[in-house]
GROMACS .gro file of C-alpha atoms in nm:
model
  196
    1UNK     CA    1  25.421  25.362  17.468
    2UNK     CA    2  25.552  25.060  17.313
    3UNK     CA    3  25.485  24.944  16.965
    4UNK     CA    4  25.311  24.657  16.888
    5UNK     CA    5  25.651  24.476  16.798
    6UNK     CA    6  25.794  24.580  17.168
    7UNK     CA    7  25.469  24.437  17.355
    8UNK     CA    8  25.543  24.102  17.191
    9UNK     CA    9  25.836  24.086  17.271
   10UNK     CA   10  25.837  24.173  17.630
   11UNK     CA   11  25.524  23.941  17.657
   12UNK     CA   12  25.734  23.642  17.542
   13UNK     CA   13  26.029  23.751  17.760
   14UNK     CA   14  25.824  23.792  18.052
   15UNK     CA   15  25.651  23.439  17.988
   16UNK     CA   16  25.977  23.282  17.961
   17UNK     CA   17  26.081  23.457  18.315
   18UNK     CA   18  25.783  23.278  18.502
   19UNK     CA   19  25.886  22.913  18.360
   20UNK     CA   20  25.852  22.662  18.102
   21UNK     CA   21  25.608  22.758  17.803
   22UNK     CA   22  25.440  22.458  17.631
   23UNK     CA   23  25.284  22.516  17.317
   24UNK     CA   24  24.987  22.314  17.399
   25UNK     CA   25  24.902  22.510  17.708
   26UNK     CA   26  24.982  22.856  17.599
   27UNK     CA   27  24.931  22.890  17.207
   28UNK     CA   28  24.944  23.310  17.225
   29UNK     CA   29  25.278  23.296  17.392
   30UNK     CA   30  25.417  23.002  17.192
   31UNK     CA   31  25.337  23.201  16.886
   32UNK     CA   32  25.476  23.529  17.025
   33UNK     CA   33  25.797  23.328  17.103
   34UNK     CA   34  25.802  23.188  16.717
   35UNK     CA   35  25.753  23.520  16.579
   36UNK     CA   36  26.008  23.736  16.766
   37UNK     CA   37  26.279  23.427  16.845
   38UNK     CA   38  26.596  23.678  16.743
   39UNK     CA   39  26.475  23.981  16.996
   40UNK     CA   40  26.393  23.741  17.281
   41UNK     CA   41  26.733  23.509  17.287
   42UNK     CA   42  26.969  23.873  17.190
   43UNK     CA   43  26.769  24.013  17.533
   44UNK     CA   44  26.841  23.688  17.764
   45UNK     CA   45  27.197  23.678  17.563
   46UNK     CA   46  27.298  24.017  17.693
   47UNK     CA   47  27.234  23.873  18.047
   48UNK     CA   48  27.403  23.540  18.032
   49UNK     CA   49  27.101  23.323  17.956
   50UNK     CA   50  27.005  23.079  17.722
   51UNK     CA   51  26.652  23.063  17.559
   52UNK     CA   52  26.607  22.649  17.496
   53UNK     CA   53  26.345  22.568  17.245
   54UNK     CA   54  26.258  22.231  17.174
   55UNK     CA   55  26.012  22.287  16.855
   56UNK     CA   56  25.902  21.877  16.842
   57UNK     CA   57  25.804  21.863  17.203
   58UNK     CA   58  25.699  22.202  17.224
   59UNK     CA   59  25.868  22.375  17.521
   60UNK     CA   60  26.061  22.654  17.580
   61UNK     CA   61  26.237  22.698  17.886
   62UNK     CA   62  26.561  22.944  18.012
   63UNK     CA   63  26.908  22.832  18.134
   64UNK     CA   64  27.207  22.971  18.229
   65UNK     CA   65  27.467  23.009  17.935
   66UNK     CA   66  27.834  22.851  17.968
   67UNK     CA   67  28.021  23.111  18.088
   68UNK     CA   68  28.322  22.894  18.065
   69UNK     CA   69  28.515  23.109  17.804
   70UNK     CA   70  28.478  23.457  17.989
   71UNK     CA   71  28.718  23.570  18.274
   72UNK     CA   72  28.453  23.701  18.493
   73UNK     CA   73  28.126  23.494  18.503
   74UNK     CA   74  27.763  23.702  18.567
   75UNK     CA   75  27.594  23.586  18.853
   76UNK     CA   76  27.359  23.275  18.776
   77UNK     CA   77  26.964  23.408  18.695
   78UNK     CA   78  26.838  23.083  18.690
   79UNK     CA   79  26.866  22.883  18.992
   80UNK     CA   80  26.981  22.515  19.013
   81UNK     CA   81  26.755  22.325  19.215
   82UNK     CA   82  26.859  22.083  19.525
   83UNK     CA   83  26.656  21.751  19.489
   84UNK     CA   84  26.571  21.534  19.729
   85UNK     CA   85  26.697  21.178  19.666
   86UNK     CA   86  26.316  21.074  19.626
   87UNK     CA   87  26.274  21.337  19.406
   88UNK     CA   88  26.564  21.244  19.210
   89UNK     CA   89  26.479  20.883  19.196
   90UNK     CA   90  26.124  20.944  19.099
   91UNK     CA   91  26.240  21.162  18.801
   92UNK     CA   92  26.510  20.917  18.694
   93UNK     CA   93  26.282  20.643  18.675
   94UNK     CA   94  25.989  20.865  18.480
   95UNK     CA   95  26.257  20.968  18.267
   96UNK     CA   96  26.313  20.585  18.201
   97UNK     CA   97  25.968  20.490  18.156
   98UNK     CA   98  25.937  20.806  17.880
   99UNK     CA   99  26.212  20.660  17.678
  100UNK     CA  100  26.011  20.287  17.696
  101UNK     CA  101  25.710  20.472  17.623
  102UNK     CA  102  25.854  20.664  17.304
  103UNK     CA  103  26.066  20.331  17.188
  104UNK     CA  104  25.727  20.140  17.176
  105UNK     CA  105  25.586  20.391  16.949
  106UNK     CA  106  25.319  20.513  17.164
  107UNK     CA  107  25.187  20.811  17.072
  108UNK     CA  108  25.035  21.122  17.285
  109UNK     CA  109  25.137  21.149  17.645
  110UNK     CA  110  25.278  20.953  17.897
  111UNK     CA  111  24.999  20.891  18.202
  112UNK     CA  112  25.055  20.711  18.489
  113UNK     CA  113  24.889  20.655  18.799
  114UNK     CA  114  24.946  20.738  19.165
  115UNK     CA  115  24.965  20.393  19.240
  116UNK     CA  116  25.236  20.297  18.956
  117UNK     CA  117  25.460  20.560  19.052
  118UNK     CA  118  25.428  20.393  19.396
  119UNK     CA  119  25.520  20.046  19.267
  120UNK     CA  120  25.798  20.216  19.076
  121UNK     CA  121  25.976  20.382  19.370
  122UNK     CA  122  25.915  20.109  19.635
  123UNK     CA  123  26.216  19.873  19.503
  124UNK     CA  124  26.419  20.164  19.589
  125UNK     CA  125  26.281  20.320  19.932
  126UNK     CA  126  26.384  20.174  20.275
  127UNK     CA  127  26.167  19.842  20.400
  128UNK     CA  128  25.902  19.943  20.599
  129UNK     CA  129  25.599  19.774  20.777
  130UNK     CA  130  25.428  20.109  20.792
  131UNK     CA  131  25.264  20.130  20.411
  132UNK     CA  132  25.081  20.471  20.480
  133UNK     CA  133  25.405  20.598  20.589
  134UNK     CA  134  25.530  20.495  20.202
  135UNK     CA  135  25.253  20.607  20.036
  136UNK     CA  136  25.297  20.959  20.238
  137UNK     CA  137  25.646  20.952  20.110
  138UNK     CA  138  25.582  20.898  19.748
  139UNK     CA  139  25.258  21.140  19.771
  140UNK     CA  140  25.480  21.410  19.861
  141UNK     CA  141  25.760  21.337  19.621
  142UNK     CA  142  25.481  21.347  19.341
  143UNK     CA  143  25.351  21.699  19.471
  144UNK     CA  144  25.721  21.777  19.450
  145UNK     CA  145  25.766  21.685  19.107
  146UNK     CA  146  25.459  21.836  19.012
  147UNK     CA  147  25.566  22.184  19.190
  148UNK     CA  148  25.904  22.157  18.956
  149UNK     CA  149  25.685  22.117  18.637
  150UNK     CA  150  25.773  21.741  18.553
  151UNK     CA  151  25.441  21.583  18.626
  152UNK     CA  152  25.087  21.747  18.550
  153UNK     CA  153  24.784  21.601  18.713
  154UNK     CA  154  24.528  21.539  18.480
  155UNK     CA  155  24.188  21.736  18.505
  156UNK     CA  156  23.882  21.551  18.612
  157UNK     CA  157  24.109  21.188  18.657
  158UNK     CA  158  24.235  21.209  19.024
  159UNK     CA  159  24.540  21.020  19.058
  160UNK     CA  160  24.627  21.011  18.719
  161UNK     CA  161  24.944  21.190  18.618
  162UNK     CA  162  25.094  21.304  18.267
  163UNK     CA  163  25.458  21.298  18.290
  164UNK     CA  164  25.588  21.635  18.114
  165UNK     CA  165  25.849  21.587  17.827
  166UNK     CA  166  26.029  21.894  17.959
  167UNK     CA  167  26.163  21.621  18.186
  168UNK     CA  168  26.398  21.474  17.872
  169UNK     CA  169  26.614  21.818  17.875
  170UNK     CA  170  26.668  21.777  18.278
  171UNK     CA  171  26.709  21.409  18.245
  172UNK     CA  172  26.979  21.348  17.971
  173UNK     CA  173  27.062  20.992  17.806
  174UNK     CA  174  27.379  21.011  18.022
  175UNK     CA  175  27.249  21.084  18.335
  176UNK     CA  176  26.937  20.811  18.292
  177UNK     CA  177  27.275  20.550  18.206
  178UNK     CA  178  27.470  20.634  18.516
  179UNK     CA  179  27.210  20.650  18.743
  180UNK     CA  180  27.030  20.319  18.597
  181UNK     CA  181  27.355  20.159  18.678
  182UNK     CA  182  27.354  20.270  19.047
  183UNK     CA  183  26.979  20.170  19.055
  184UNK     CA  184  27.065  19.812  18.970
  185UNK     CA  185  27.337  19.824  19.207
  186UNK     CA  186  27.134  19.928  19.496
  187UNK     CA  187  26.829  19.680  19.422
  188UNK     CA  188  27.071  19.364  19.393
  189UNK     CA  189  27.233  19.478  19.724
  190UNK     CA  190  26.876  19.492  19.874
  191UNK     CA  191  26.700  19.220  19.731
  192UNK     CA  192  26.357  19.159  19.864
  193UNK     CA  193  26.255  19.549  19.857
  194UNK     CA  194  25.946  19.455  19.694
  195UNK     CA  195  25.746  19.252  19.858
  196UNK     CA  196  25.404  19.238  19.691
   0.00000   0.00000   0.00000
């Protein structure tokens, strides 16, 4: 039989293994993580996994620890995800919008409509006379981004999506700058992609 502390630590570990823990969505799990941070971190450190907690943004997740200084690295527990071009593109564009949102001093959450995301992506998608196909592509990209945890559809507001702040951990400032340069080059080489 487990003690109350062992139960709490085990619960926190399992919640993290299931995915990102958000303070606002799961306050009980967040409190367990805060109270039992040391044993939770120790558990994952033993298997080569790092617990990342962002108290300011209110999320926690797992990532593989750097094994560069060890002779024999451990197998990866946290899988790397291979993203399609469209998903990568949308994530970078959303990260850019998140930076602009925060720089403007706006409070709360960044919420975008499906149409706004269509407009974000349209410039970088191949020219097409089939508008329905473009919309289907964008809808698929939005759904995949939501499955990955970077977007959340707002309840009772169809077509409105919250950009989750966990995106900041996956698309850092350097990646954003590198990709922005490539996007600028692409947009310059393909004028007329935005025929509204």
